[in-house]
Protein backbone atom coordinates (compact mmCIF):
# COMPACT_ATOMS: atom_id res chain seq x y z
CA UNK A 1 -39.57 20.39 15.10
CA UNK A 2 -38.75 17.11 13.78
CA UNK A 3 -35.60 16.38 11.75
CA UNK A 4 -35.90 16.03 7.96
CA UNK A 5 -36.41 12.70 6.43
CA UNK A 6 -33.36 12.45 4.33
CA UNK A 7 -31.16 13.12 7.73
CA UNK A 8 -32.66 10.65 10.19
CA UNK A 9 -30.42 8.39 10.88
CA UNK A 10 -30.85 4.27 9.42
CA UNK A 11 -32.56 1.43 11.59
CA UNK A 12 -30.78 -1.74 11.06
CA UNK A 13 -33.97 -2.69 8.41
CA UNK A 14 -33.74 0.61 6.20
CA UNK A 15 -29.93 -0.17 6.10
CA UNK A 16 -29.99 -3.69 5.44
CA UNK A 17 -32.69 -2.69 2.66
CA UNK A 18 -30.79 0.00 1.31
CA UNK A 19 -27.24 -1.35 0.99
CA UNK A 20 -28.63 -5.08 -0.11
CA UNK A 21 -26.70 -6.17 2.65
CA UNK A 22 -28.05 -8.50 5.77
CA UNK A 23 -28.60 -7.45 9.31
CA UNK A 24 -26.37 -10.45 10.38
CA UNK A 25 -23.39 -8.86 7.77
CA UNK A 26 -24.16 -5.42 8.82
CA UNK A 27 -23.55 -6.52 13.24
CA UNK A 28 -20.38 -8.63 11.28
CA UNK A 29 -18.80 -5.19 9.96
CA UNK A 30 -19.64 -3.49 13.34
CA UNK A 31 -18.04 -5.89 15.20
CA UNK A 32 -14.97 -5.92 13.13
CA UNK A 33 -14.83 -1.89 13.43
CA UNK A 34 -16.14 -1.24 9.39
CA UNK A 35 -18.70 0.69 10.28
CA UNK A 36 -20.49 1.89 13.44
CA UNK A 37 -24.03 2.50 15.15
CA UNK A 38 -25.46 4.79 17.50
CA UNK A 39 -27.66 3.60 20.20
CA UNK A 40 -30.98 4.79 21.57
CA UNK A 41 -32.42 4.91 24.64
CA UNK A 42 -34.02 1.27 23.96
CA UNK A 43 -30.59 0.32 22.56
CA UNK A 44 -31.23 0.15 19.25
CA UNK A 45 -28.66 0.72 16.72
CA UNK A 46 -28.71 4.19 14.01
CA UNK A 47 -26.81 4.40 11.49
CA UNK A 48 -25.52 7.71 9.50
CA UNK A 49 -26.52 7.83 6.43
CA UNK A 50 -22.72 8.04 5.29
CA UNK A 51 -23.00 4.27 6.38
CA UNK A 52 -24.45 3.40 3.00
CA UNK A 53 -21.30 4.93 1.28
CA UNK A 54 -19.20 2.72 3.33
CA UNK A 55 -21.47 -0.19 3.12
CA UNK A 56 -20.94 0.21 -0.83
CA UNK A 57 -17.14 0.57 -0.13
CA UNK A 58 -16.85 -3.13 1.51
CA UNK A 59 -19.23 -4.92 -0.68
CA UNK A 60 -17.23 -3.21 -3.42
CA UNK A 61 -13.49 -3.89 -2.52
CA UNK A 62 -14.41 -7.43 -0.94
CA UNK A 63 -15.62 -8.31 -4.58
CA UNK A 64 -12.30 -7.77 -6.06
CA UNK A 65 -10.77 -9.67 -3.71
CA UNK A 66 -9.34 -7.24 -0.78
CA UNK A 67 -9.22 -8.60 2.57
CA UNK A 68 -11.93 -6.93 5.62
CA UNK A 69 -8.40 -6.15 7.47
CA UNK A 70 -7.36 -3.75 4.81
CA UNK A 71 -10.76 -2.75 4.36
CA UNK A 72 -10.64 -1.72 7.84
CA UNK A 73 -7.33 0.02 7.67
CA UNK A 74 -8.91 1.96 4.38
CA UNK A 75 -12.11 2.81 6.62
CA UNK A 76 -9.96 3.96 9.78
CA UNK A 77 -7.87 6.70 7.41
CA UNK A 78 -11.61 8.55 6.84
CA UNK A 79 -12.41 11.28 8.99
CA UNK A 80 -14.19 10.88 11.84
CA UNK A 81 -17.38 13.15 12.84
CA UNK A 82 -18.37 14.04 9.21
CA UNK A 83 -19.05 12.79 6.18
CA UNK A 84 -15.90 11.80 4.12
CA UNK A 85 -15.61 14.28 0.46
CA UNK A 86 -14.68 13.13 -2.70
CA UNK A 87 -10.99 14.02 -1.88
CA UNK A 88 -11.41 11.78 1.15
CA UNK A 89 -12.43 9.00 -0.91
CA UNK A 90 -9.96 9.62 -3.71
CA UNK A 91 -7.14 9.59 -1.17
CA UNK A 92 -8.08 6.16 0.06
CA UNK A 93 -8.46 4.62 -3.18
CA UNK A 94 -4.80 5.96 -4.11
CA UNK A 95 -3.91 3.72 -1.91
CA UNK A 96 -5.20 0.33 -3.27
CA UNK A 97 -3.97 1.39 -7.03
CA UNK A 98 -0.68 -0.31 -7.24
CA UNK A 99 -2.40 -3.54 -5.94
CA UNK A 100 -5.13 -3.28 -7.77
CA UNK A 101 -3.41 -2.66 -10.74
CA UNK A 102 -1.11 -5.84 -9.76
CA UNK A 103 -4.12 -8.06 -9.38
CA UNK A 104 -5.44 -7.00 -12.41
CA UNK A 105 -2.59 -7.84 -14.58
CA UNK A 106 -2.42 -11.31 -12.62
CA UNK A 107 -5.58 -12.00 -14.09
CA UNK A 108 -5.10 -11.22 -17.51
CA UNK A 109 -2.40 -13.34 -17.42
CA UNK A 110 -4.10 -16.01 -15.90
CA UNK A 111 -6.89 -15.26 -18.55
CA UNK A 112 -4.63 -15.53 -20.95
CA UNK A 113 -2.75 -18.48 -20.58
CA UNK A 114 -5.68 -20.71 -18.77
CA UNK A 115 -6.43 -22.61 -22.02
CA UNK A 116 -3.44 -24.26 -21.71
CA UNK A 117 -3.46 -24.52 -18.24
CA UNK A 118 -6.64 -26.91 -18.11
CA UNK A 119 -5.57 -30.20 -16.99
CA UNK A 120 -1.81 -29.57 -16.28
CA UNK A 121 -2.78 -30.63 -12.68
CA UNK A 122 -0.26 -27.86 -11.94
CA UNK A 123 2.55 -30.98 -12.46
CA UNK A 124 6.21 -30.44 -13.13
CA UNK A 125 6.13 -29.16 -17.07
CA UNK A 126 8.24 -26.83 -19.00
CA UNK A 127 5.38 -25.55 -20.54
CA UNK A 128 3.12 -24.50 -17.53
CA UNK A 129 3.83 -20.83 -17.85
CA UNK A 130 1.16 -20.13 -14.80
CA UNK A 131 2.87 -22.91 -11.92
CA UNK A 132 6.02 -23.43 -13.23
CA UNK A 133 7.40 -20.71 -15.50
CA UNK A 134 10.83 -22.22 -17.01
CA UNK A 135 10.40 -25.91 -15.09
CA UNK A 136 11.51 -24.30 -11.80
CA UNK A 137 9.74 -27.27 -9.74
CA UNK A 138 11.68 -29.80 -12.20
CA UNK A 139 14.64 -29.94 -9.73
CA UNK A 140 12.40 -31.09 -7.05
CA UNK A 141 11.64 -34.56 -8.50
CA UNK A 142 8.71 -35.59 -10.23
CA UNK A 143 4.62 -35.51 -9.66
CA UNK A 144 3.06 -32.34 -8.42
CA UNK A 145 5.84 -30.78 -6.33
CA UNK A 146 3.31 -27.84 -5.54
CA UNK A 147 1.06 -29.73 -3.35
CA UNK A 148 3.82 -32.19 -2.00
CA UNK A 149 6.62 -29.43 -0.84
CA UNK A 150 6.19 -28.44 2.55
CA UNK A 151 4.97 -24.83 3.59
């Protein structure tokens, strides 16, 4: 009896064509342990289907910025040998809210005060609120002290 359609596992194709994501991404995120194949007889990688959620996950959080390593880290806390539940996935997100949150308001500040911003060249002013809130760099001498200070 053959297994239903909707739980065959992926070829590389159907996920790439699913997810919107390339074959040479998909072997990047295997390689870097986000997401994992079996192998057949001829060596050919299957994916779950649960792949596609996680596929969505990375494309997702790598849009707003998060870095694969923590991607990873959010991707090893799921449980391993079924398919993660809503609670799974809300627990994981919990995690990311502070920063997310952080990032967020980062942006609306840089949103905010950008018009201003444009053409500062990021130089020693009192009124660049985003580089130099209160002329902080002003003790350091003159020019653009943030790309002349050493690291």
């Amino acid at each position: 009896m053959q297994q239903a359609t909707t739980h065959r596992p992926l070829t590389i194709g159907e996920l790439s064509e699913r997810s919107g994501v390339s074959a040479s991404a998909l072997h990047f995120y295997e390689r870097n342990g986000l997401i994992e194949a079996d192998r057949t007889a001829g060596n050919q990688r299957r994916y779950r289907r649960e792949t596609l959620r996680r596929v969505a996950f990375i494309k997702t959080s790598q849009r707003v910025g998060l870095p694969l390593k923590d991607i990873r880290e959010a991707l090893d806390s799921l449980p391993d040998g079924r398919t993660p539940t809503k609670r799974d996935w809300a627990r994981l997100s919990q995690r990311w809210r502070e920063e997310l949150d952080q990032r967020i308001a980062a942006l609306q500040h840089l949103r905010n005060d950008l018009d201003g911003c444009i053409g500062c060249g990021c130089l020693s002013l009192k009124s660049c609120t985003l580089q130099n809130p209160s002329d902080e760099l002003g003790a350091s001498g003159a020019g653009a002290q943030r790309w002349t200070l050493p690291e």
